[in-house]
Amino acid sequence: METHMPDFPLASSHPALNRQKTAKSARDSFSAYNSKYLTVPQNRTSLHSSRINGAFEAPSCMESFSSSIINNYLDGTQGGAVDKASPSGMHFRDSKRKVDYVLAYHYRKRLARHPPGAGSLEPTHGSASLALVSNGRTGKGHAEPQRQDGGQHDGPQEHPGLPGAEVIELSPLDTLEEEKQLQREEYERNLVEAGLEIEKDPENKSQGLSFVRIHAPWQVLSREAELLKIKMPTKKMYEIIEEGGILKTLNEIWCKLTEPLQPQVPQQKNTNMKSLSYPFSREKIYLYNIKDKDTFFDNATRSRIVREILKRTSTKARNSMGIGTLIANNVYDAAYPLHDGEYEGQNDDMNERKLLYREWARYGVFYKFQPIDLIRKYFGEKIGLYFAWLGLYTEFLIPSSVVGIIVFLYGCITIESDIPSKEMCDQRNAFTMCPLCDKFCDYWNLSSACATARASHLFDNPATVLFSIFMALWATMFLEQWKRLQMRLSYFWDLTGLEEEEEHPRPEYETKLLQKKLKNKNITTENSNEDEKEKLTWSDRMPGYAANFGLILFMIMLTFSAVFGVIVYRITTAAALSFSANEITRSNVRVTVTATAVIINLVVILILDEIYGAVAKWLTEIEVPKTEKTFEERLILKAFLLKFVNSYAPIFYVAFFKGRFVGRPGHYVYVFDGYRMEECAPGGCLMELCIQLSIIMLGKQLIQNNLFEIGIPKLKKLFRKLKDERTEPKEMDTNQSKDPQQWELDYSLEPFTGLTPEYMEMIIQFGFVTLFVASFPLAPLFALLNNIIEVRLDAKKFVTELRRPDTVRAKDIGIWYNILSGIGKLSVIITAFVIAVTSDFIPRLMYQYAYSQNGTMHGFINHTLSYFNVSHLKAGTQPENSPFAQDVLFCRFKDYREPPWSQNQYEFSKQYWAVLSARLAFVILFQNLVMFLSVLVDWMIPDIPKDISEQIKKEKSVLVDFFLKEEHEKLKLIESFVARDEQKHKSGTKGKRIRAASFCQFNQSQKGSFASFSSQHTEV
């Protein structure tokens, strides 16, 4: 029995080539290639040990075999091949070609089904049905039997459809696995035809995990860089003009002061010089500063180029377009670029990942600035912009935290001089208050609420109004400063003039489109012309839109129902605790109910947040957006809407609704029979709003933003590891190297799912800081403390726990800026209503300047309390067994109403309407004043820094001059060559024959001159 060698796909159009002749030619050519790149053992005992190892680009494949990219496709089942893997895990086995991208998949070999008595079952290779015909295409109907044990067969096996053919019955799982194998073979062959070089892992188990490593050679990188218009540095350097005067001096002082805070990362030697960048062009390759072709494109750019090829390379099976569809169909499990080696270890080899870990992704360096340029270089512009935004936001929280602390300290200092709280705590002012519930609640003294009143003053004081105005302007300043920083980064990162790249349709969109065509038009998938014209219309998406509207409305109602459920809990618990015989329990009813209700609210918010995130993703998927960008924007809007309502609904209730619809003694509003609507505390609802806001904000930050971020990825990683160990059989793998390679280490990491969760938690926090800051001036401080940890937590997650994300070029943060701007504007309105409606700022102001006899706050408490005749209480609602029932004629309640001796008893008094008018006037005045100041700040601060604007103009002029100079030098060089050749031509011509020979020589010399010029400018 002869030993078969691997078959190579040929680009010839002759399908009837002799197989042995083909194998011999391939073997000879492969040996020529092998001497250049790879060490391949000579003893190959089985046909399935080496699969299709490449494809040819040239029409005459066999003639140019040794120079073509057939070499890029090596299956590593040969003995000793794996042992010679690259020590760093970053290169092919030749230790020369970089691994730019990795595809991972699980394979499962089927068992051959023999007729009865044919012998024992032996494993057959998973690609048994794959046969490559001479034109390099996969023949599904011509399955070539794979041979085991040196080509030995258990019995004769023929091609299906031929005489003596043996029919093998496949199970559904085997059929699916065969189909996946065919798609992988076709896809990888198409990648090779696109110019990529591939190296594969052996499949020497019955089932397991295998990797396909991809390398992009210089020809592919330069071609794709030109197509993608990637800006690359040229040889030209120009000076960056810095601002002079006092700004330069202050900047130098700041740099010296913050020198210990700077990360120790490599910096450009001369920071005043910048390389002139220009979109890469192969025709103008002499413009670029190419010292080494292997390092000209950094790892992030190389992986980005490969990703673009993976996304647009298609397979005919299932009309799959790109790697996204193949992963969605489980043909491949994952596709990812490699990290730059390990991030910690004893070796001294420094790489960018290790550098980021040491100087950025550890909690021990929390005090240092972020190495934004290195982050951008390693992870790409999109992730770099996120961390730049997070860093600026954290820096801006420092002044707001300082001002918030000052406001809080002002409240602490002035608490002893606050007249209203002193009057409330004075037991000589015997304000007998009406019962808080029917029958079981007794009359009570206002002085018992002294602690609540004193605590309210800490946050409800005149300084709070100024702090609210400051925070509104702070939000505007932050957004303006971010626009300036974003523009500065765009200039230094060469993002100015960045065009929107054409996005490939999502796999789900293509599948939906194909289903529509098959259903409505009954056409085949091979009609590509109509594929381009066809698209999903509004009517196709109508069911998805209807489901979105209905479910989002249902989820919002679910949130309101949860808030209402907590309200019912508060009311019923307060009533139940009021029945207690324990005096301490009855005296602490309000504190107990408030604290437990807020904790319940927090738990409900955390649970619904996770549910809403999953629901928002599902709702976006059934809409079937065409591109990833559209999908991301719609997902962000839905998730933000649901999480915004979920996070702030309980706070909105306390701020604007609690205590507003209580009624009055004798005419209360009841939720259920005997259960009245809850009232605010005697000191107002602002203190309760402060408690609600602080617990929800701190709870979300501590539990959701930190514990969940740390714990959930670790649990997912453990689960995936256990799953892989359970599915893979315990087989001895003699070829398995002892140390895991980098692609295996990266596969075990959590896949990157986008920046939406990172932005979302910060945007929600931004809302806590700006929307209700009037009730909790310490919110910026707690946000600052959280963000100091958050920056390092996110950094550690990106560097150590996630696979390396694909680099994405982006010139801004996208829709998130619009959301931030919207929250900033909404915060002005909400803050105005919190001050006017929730706090006592307006009533105090009105009393002091309109009703006080001496212009002080003496008598304010008495002014805000109305009288009620206890005899007017409804039957069955009077306090039972009250020791004060005989002594009390009138009780007091907080409201502006006419006294019982008035003609319009218990109606709203004139003071009520005056205070209401003042509140509305304050809202209008505050809103317009802050909006005007915000617009003024926006107008005074230009979006583009002046120095950056000038540098952009200068860069354009320098670029034009650089091109003109290069073209002029090129022209002069050509002219000098021509003039020199003409002189030689004239000096050596004396006869016709001599002139003719000289003329011929001139032509050759001229060609040689141009070749010399070309080599001078194109060879690196």
PDB file of C-alpha atoms in Angstrom, residues 408-584:
ATOM      1  CA  PHE A 408     -21.423  70.064  54.518  1.00  0.00           C
ATOM      2  CA  LEU A 409     -19.029  71.647  57.022  1.00  0.00           C
ATOM      3  CA  TYR A 410     -20.956  74.922  56.763  1.00  0.00           C
ATOM      4  CA  GLY A 411     -24.069  73.014  57.801  1.00  0.00           C
ATOM      5  CA  CYS A 412     -22.215  71.425  60.718  1.00  0.00           C
ATOM      6  CA  ILE A 413     -20.867  74.806  61.899  1.00  0.00           C
ATOM      7  CA  THR A 414     -24.188  76.651  61.637  1.00  0.00           C
ATOM      8  CA  ILE A 415     -26.369  73.913  63.114  1.00  0.00           C
ATOM      9  CA  GLU A 416     -26.266  75.436  66.582  1.00  0.00           C
ATOM     10  CA  SER A 417     -27.329  78.839  65.273  1.00  0.00           C
ATOM     11  CA  ASP A 418     -30.205  77.529  63.155  1.00  0.00           C
ATOM     12  CA  ILE A 419     -33.307  79.054  64.719  1.00  0.00           C
ATOM     13  CA  PRO A 420     -35.994  76.718  63.195  1.00  0.00           C
ATOM     14  CA  SER A 421     -34.269  73.565  64.446  1.00  0.00           C
ATOM     15  CA  LYS A 422     -33.712  75.158  67.867  1.00  0.00           C
ATOM     16  CA  GLU A 423     -37.412  76.034  68.073  1.00  0.00           C
ATOM     17  CA  MET A 424     -38.352  72.499  67.092  1.00  0.00           C
ATOM     18  CA  CYS A 425     -36.052  71.021  69.746  1.00  0.00           C
ATOM     19  CA  ASP A 426     -37.214  73.418  72.468  1.00  0.00           C
ATOM     20  CA  GLN A 427     -39.534  71.411  74.705  1.00  0.00           C
ATOM     21  CA  ARG A 428     -41.057  74.599  76.053  1.00  0.00           C
ATOM     22  CA  ASN A 429     -42.699  75.051  72.655  1.00  0.00           C
ATOM     23  CA  ALA A 430     -45.339  72.397  73.246  1.00  0.00           C
ATOM     24  CA  PHE A 431     -46.484  71.755  69.676  1.00  0.00           C
ATOM     25  CA  THR A 432     -48.963  68.881  70.037  1.00  0.00           C
ATOM     26  CA  MET A 433     -49.095  67.151  66.662  1.00  0.00           C
ATOM     27  CA  CYS A 434     -52.002  65.204  65.188  1.00  0.00           C
ATOM     28  CA  PRO A 435     -51.764  61.363  65.192  1.00  0.00           C
ATOM     29  CA  LEU A 436     -49.711  59.761  62.391  1.00  0.00           C
ATOM     30  CA  CYS A 437     -52.198  56.914  61.922  1.00  0.00           C
ATOM     31  CA  ASP A 438     -55.803  56.112  62.778  1.00  0.00           C
ATOM     32  CA  LYS A 439     -56.859  54.649  66.137  1.00  0.00           C
ATOM     33  CA  PHE A 440     -53.516  53.189  67.254  1.00  0.00           C
ATOM     34  CA  CYS A 441     -51.372  56.334  67.054  1.00  0.00           C
ATOM     35  CA  ASP A 442     -51.468  58.916  69.802  1.00  0.00           C
ATOM     36  CA  TYR A 443     -50.861  62.638  69.809  1.00  0.00           C
ATOM     37  CA  TRP A 444     -47.149  63.463  69.949  1.00  0.00           C
ATOM     38  CA  ASN A 445     -44.842  66.369  70.684  1.00  0.00           C
ATOM     39  CA  LEU A 446     -42.897  67.991  67.853  1.00  0.00           C
ATOM     40  CA  SER A 447     -39.751  68.149  69.979  1.00  0.00           C
ATOM     41  CA  SER A 448     -39.443  64.361  69.675  1.00  0.00           C
ATOM     42  CA  ALA A 449     -38.343  64.925  66.034  1.00  0.00           C
ATOM     43  CA  CYS A 450     -35.453  67.126  67.125  1.00  0.00           C
ATOM     44  CA  ALA A 451     -32.712  64.831  65.745  1.00  0.00           C
ATOM     45  CA  THR A 452     -34.283  64.724  62.277  1.00  0.00           C
ATOM     46  CA  ALA A 453     -34.569  68.503  62.171  1.00  0.00           C
ATOM     47  CA  ARG A 454     -30.939  69.041  63.156  1.00  0.00           C
ATOM     48  CA  ALA A 455     -29.720  66.491  60.609  1.00  0.00           C
ATOM     49  CA  SER A 456     -31.777  68.138  57.865  1.00  0.00           C
ATOM     50  CA  HIS A 457     -29.941  71.399  58.391  1.00  0.00           C
ATOM     51  CA  LEU A 458     -26.660  69.723  57.392  1.00  0.00           C
ATOM     52  CA  PHE A 459     -27.957  69.524  53.822  1.00  0.00           C
ATOM     53  CA  ASP A 460     -30.846  71.980  53.741  1.00  0.00           C
ATOM     54  CA  ASN A 461     -29.136  75.336  54.227  1.00  0.00           C
ATOM     55  CA  PRO A 462     -28.543  78.465  52.115  1.00  0.00           C
ATOM     56  CA  ALA A 463     -25.164  77.152  50.918  1.00  0.00           C
ATOM     57  CA  THR A 464     -26.955  74.270  49.166  1.00  0.00           C
ATOM     58  CA  VAL A 465     -28.465  76.666  46.616  1.00  0.00           C
ATOM     59  CA  LEU A 466     -25.073  78.094  45.720  1.00  0.00           C
ATOM     60  CA  PHE A 467     -23.667  74.568  45.510  1.00  0.00           C
ATOM     61  CA  SER A 468     -26.473  73.587  43.117  1.00  0.00           C
ATOM     62  CA  ILE A 469     -25.638  76.505  40.820  1.00  0.00           C
ATOM     63  CA  PHE A 470     -21.969  75.553  41.033  1.00  0.00           C
ATOM     64  CA  MET A 471     -22.718  71.925  40.086  1.00  0.00           C
ATOM     65  CA  ALA A 472     -24.823  72.968  37.093  1.00  0.00           C
ATOM     66  CA  LEU A 473     -21.936  75.102  35.816  1.00  0.00           C
ATOM     67  CA  TRP A 474     -19.528  72.281  36.738  1.00  0.00           C
ATOM     68  CA  ALA A 475     -21.386  69.886  34.410  1.00  0.00           C
ATOM     69  CA  THR A 476     -21.166  72.409  31.568  1.00  0.00           C
ATOM     70  CA  MET A 477     -17.468  73.020  32.233  1.00  0.00           C
ATOM     71  CA  PHE A 478     -16.811  69.299  32.272  1.00  0.00           C
ATOM     72  CA  LEU A 479     -18.472  68.745  28.905  1.00  0.00           C
ATOM     73  CA  GLU A 480     -16.666  71.718  27.364  1.00  0.00           C
ATOM     74  CA  GLN A 481     -13.323  70.574  28.708  1.00  0.00           C
ATOM     75  CA  TRP A 482     -13.967  67.091  27.376  1.00  0.00           C
ATOM     76  CA  LYS A 483     -14.625  68.464  23.897  1.00  0.00           C
ATOM     77  CA  ARG A 484     -11.305  70.294  24.058  1.00  0.00           C
ATOM     78  CA  LEU A 485      -9.417  67.243  25.326  1.00  0.00           C
ATOM     79  CA  GLN A 486     -11.088  65.085  22.700  1.00  0.00           C
ATOM     80  CA  MET A 487      -9.934  67.476  19.987  1.00  0.00           C
ATOM     81  CA  ARG A 488      -6.413  67.522  21.391  1.00  0.00           C
ATOM     82  CA  LEU A 489      -6.273  63.725  21.446  1.00  0.00           C
ATOM     83  CA  SER A 490      -7.670  63.586  17.909  1.00  0.00           C
ATOM     84  CA  TYR A 491      -4.796  65.774  16.740  1.00  0.00           C
ATOM     85  CA  PHE A 492      -2.024  63.835  18.475  1.00  0.00           C
ATOM     86  CA  TRP A 493      -3.591  60.471  17.582  1.00  0.00           C
ATOM     87  CA  ASP A 494      -4.026  61.471  13.918  1.00  0.00           C
ATOM     88  CA  LEU A 495      -7.813  61.204  14.037  1.00  0.00           C
ATOM     89  CA  THR A 496      -8.525  64.583  12.440  1.00  0.00           C
ATOM     90  CA  GLY A 497     -10.373  64.088   9.196  1.00  0.00           C
ATOM     91  CA  LEU A 498     -11.188  60.484  10.114  1.00  0.00           C
ATOM     92  CA  GLU A 499     -13.810  59.185   7.715  1.00  0.00           C
ATOM     93  CA  GLU A 500     -16.602  56.851   8.706  1.00  0.00           C
ATOM     94  CA  GLU A 501     -15.547  53.368   7.655  1.00  0.00           C
ATOM     95  CA  GLU A 502     -18.011  51.257   5.736  1.00  0.00           C
ATOM     96  CA  GLU A 503     -19.436  48.715   8.124  1.00  0.00           C
ATOM     97  CA  HIS A 504     -20.254  45.143   7.224  1.00  0.00           C
ATOM     98  CA  PRO A 505     -23.820  43.931   7.890  1.00  0.00           C
ATOM     99  CA  ARG A 506     -24.363  41.938  11.047  1.00  0.00           C
ATOM    100  CA  PRO A 507     -24.782  38.143  10.674  1.00  0.00           C
ATOM    101  CA  GLU A 508     -28.324  38.317  12.098  1.00  0.00           C
ATOM    102  CA  TYR A 509     -29.266  40.936   9.506  1.00  0.00           C
ATOM    103  CA  GLU A 510     -27.940  38.776   6.672  1.00  0.00           C
ATOM    104  CA  THR A 511     -29.787  35.734   7.992  1.00  0.00           C
ATOM    105  CA  LYS A 512     -33.044  37.674   8.256  1.00  0.00           C
ATOM    106  CA  LEU A 513     -32.550  39.053   4.764  1.00  0.00           C
ATOM    107  CA  LEU A 514     -31.931  35.583   3.374  1.00  0.00           C
ATOM    108  CA  GLN A 515     -35.049  34.239   5.082  1.00  0.00           C
ATOM    109  CA  LYS A 516     -37.089  37.060   3.587  1.00  0.00           C
ATOM    110  CA  LYS A 517     -35.829  36.332   0.090  1.00  0.00           C
ATOM    111  CA  LEU A 518     -36.430  32.608   0.379  1.00  0.00           C
ATOM    112  CA  LYS A 519     -39.912  33.155   1.737  1.00  0.00           C
ATOM    113  CA  ASN A 520     -41.190  35.954  -0.479  1.00  0.00           C
ATOM    114  CA  LYS A 521     -39.365  35.530  -3.778  1.00  0.00           C
ATOM    115  CA  ASN A 522     -38.393  31.847  -3.686  1.00  0.00           C
ATOM    116  CA  ILE A 523     -34.948  32.502  -5.159  1.00  0.00           C
ATOM    117  CA  THR A 524     -31.626  30.824  -4.522  1.00  0.00           C
ATOM    118  CA  THR A 525     -28.852  32.260  -2.418  1.00  0.00           C
ATOM    119  CA  GLU A 526     -26.497  32.294  -5.409  1.00  0.00           C
ATOM    120  CA  ASN A 527     -28.168  35.337  -6.930  1.00  0.00           C
ATOM    121  CA  SER A 528     -25.738  37.893  -5.553  1.00  0.00           C
ATOM    122  CA  ASN A 529     -27.004  40.835  -7.613  1.00  0.00           C
ATOM    123  CA  GLU A 530     -30.319  40.907  -5.823  1.00  0.00           C
ATOM    124  CA  ASP A 531     -28.589  40.370  -2.485  1.00  0.00           C
ATOM    125  CA  GLU A 532     -27.081  43.820  -2.817  1.00  0.00           C
ATOM    126  CA  LYS A 533     -30.360  45.494  -3.726  1.00  0.00           C
ATOM    127  CA  GLU A 534     -32.512  43.704  -1.183  1.00  0.00           C
ATOM    128  CA  LYS A 535     -32.850  45.168   2.289  1.00  0.00           C
ATOM    129  CA  LEU A 536     -35.147  44.912   5.273  1.00  0.00           C
ATOM    130  CA  THR A 537     -37.935  47.476   5.150  1.00  0.00           C
ATOM    131  CA  TRP A 538     -39.892  49.167   7.885  1.00  0.00           C
ATOM    132  CA  SER A 539     -42.692  46.635   7.528  1.00  0.00           C
ATOM    133  CA  ASP A 540     -40.233  43.768   8.063  1.00  0.00           C
ATOM    134  CA  ARG A 541     -39.177  45.301  11.364  1.00  0.00           C
ATOM    135  CA  MET A 542     -42.693  46.214  12.476  1.00  0.00           C
ATOM    136  CA  PRO A 543     -43.130  43.144  14.756  1.00  0.00           C
ATOM    137  CA  GLY A 544     -39.814  43.989  16.402  1.00  0.00           C
ATOM    138  CA  TYR A 545     -40.793  47.625  16.909  1.00  0.00           C
ATOM    139  CA  ALA A 546     -44.161  46.616  18.362  1.00  0.00           C
ATOM    140  CA  ALA A 547     -42.485  44.173  20.742  1.00  0.00           C
ATOM    141  CA  ASN A 548     -40.013  46.898  21.749  1.00  0.00           C
ATOM    142  CA  PHE A 549     -42.735  49.413  22.504  1.00  0.00           C
ATOM    143  CA  GLY A 550     -44.853  46.946  24.451  1.00  0.00           C
ATOM    144  CA  LEU A 551     -42.022  45.429  26.484  1.00  0.00           C
ATOM    145  CA  ILE A 552     -40.329  48.739  27.303  1.00  0.00           C
ATOM    146  CA  LEU A 553     -43.691  50.082  28.506  1.00  0.00           C
ATOM    147  CA  PHE A 554     -44.186  46.900  30.537  1.00  0.00           C
ATOM    148  CA  MET A 555     -40.718  47.186  32.090  1.00  0.00           C
ATOM    149  CA  ILE A 556     -41.293  50.821  33.065  1.00  0.00           C
ATOM    150  CA  MET A 557     -44.609  49.848  34.643  1.00  0.00           C
ATOM    151  CA  LEU A 558     -42.803  47.011  36.421  1.00  0.00           C
ATOM    152  CA  THR A 559     -40.394  49.545  37.912  1.00  0.00           C
ATOM    153  CA  PHE A 560     -43.261  51.746  39.074  1.00  0.00           C
ATOM    154  CA  SER A 561     -44.965  48.675  40.520  1.00  0.00           C
ATOM    155  CA  ALA A 562     -41.815  47.849  42.476  1.00  0.00           C
ATOM    156  CA  VAL A 563     -41.711  51.403  43.834  1.00  0.00           C
ATOM    157  CA  PHE A 564     -45.393  51.186  44.754  1.00  0.00           C
ATOM    158  CA  GLY A 565     -44.770  47.847  46.452  1.00  0.00           C
ATOM    159  CA  VAL A 566     -42.097  49.430  48.620  1.00  0.00           C
ATOM    160  CA  ILE A 567     -44.496  52.277  49.443  1.00  0.00           C
ATOM    161  CA  VAL A 568     -47.084  49.746  50.601  1.00  0.00           C
ATOM    162  CA  TYR A 569     -44.389  48.026  52.649  1.00  0.00           C
ATOM    163  CA  ARG A 570     -43.510  51.306  54.332  1.00  0.00           C
ATOM    164  CA  ILE A 571     -47.129  52.123  55.134  1.00  0.00           C
ATOM    165  CA  THR A 572     -48.043  48.685  56.476  1.00  0.00           C
ATOM    166  CA  THR A 573     -44.789  48.253  58.408  1.00  0.00           C
ATOM    167  CA  ALA A 574     -45.170  51.691  59.992  1.00  0.00           C
ATOM    168  CA  ALA A 575     -48.717  50.812  61.061  1.00  0.00           C
ATOM    169  CA  ALA A 576     -47.631  47.407  62.393  1.00  0.00           C
ATOM    170  CA  LEU A 577     -44.735  48.838  64.389  1.00  0.00           C
ATOM    171  CA  SER A 578     -47.057  51.464  65.853  1.00  0.00           C
ATOM    172  CA  PHE A 579     -49.029  48.641  67.504  1.00  0.00           C
ATOM    173  CA  SER A 580     -45.924  47.437  69.335  1.00  0.00           C
ATOM    174  CA  ALA A 581     -45.963  47.494  73.114  1.00  0.00           C
ATOM    175  CA  ASN A 582     -42.233  48.300  73.124  1.00  0.00           C
ATOM    176  CA  GLU A 583     -41.674  52.012  73.628  1.00  0.00           C
ATOM    177  CA  ILE A 584     -38.297  51.981  71.837  1.00  0.00           C
TER     178      ILE A 584
END
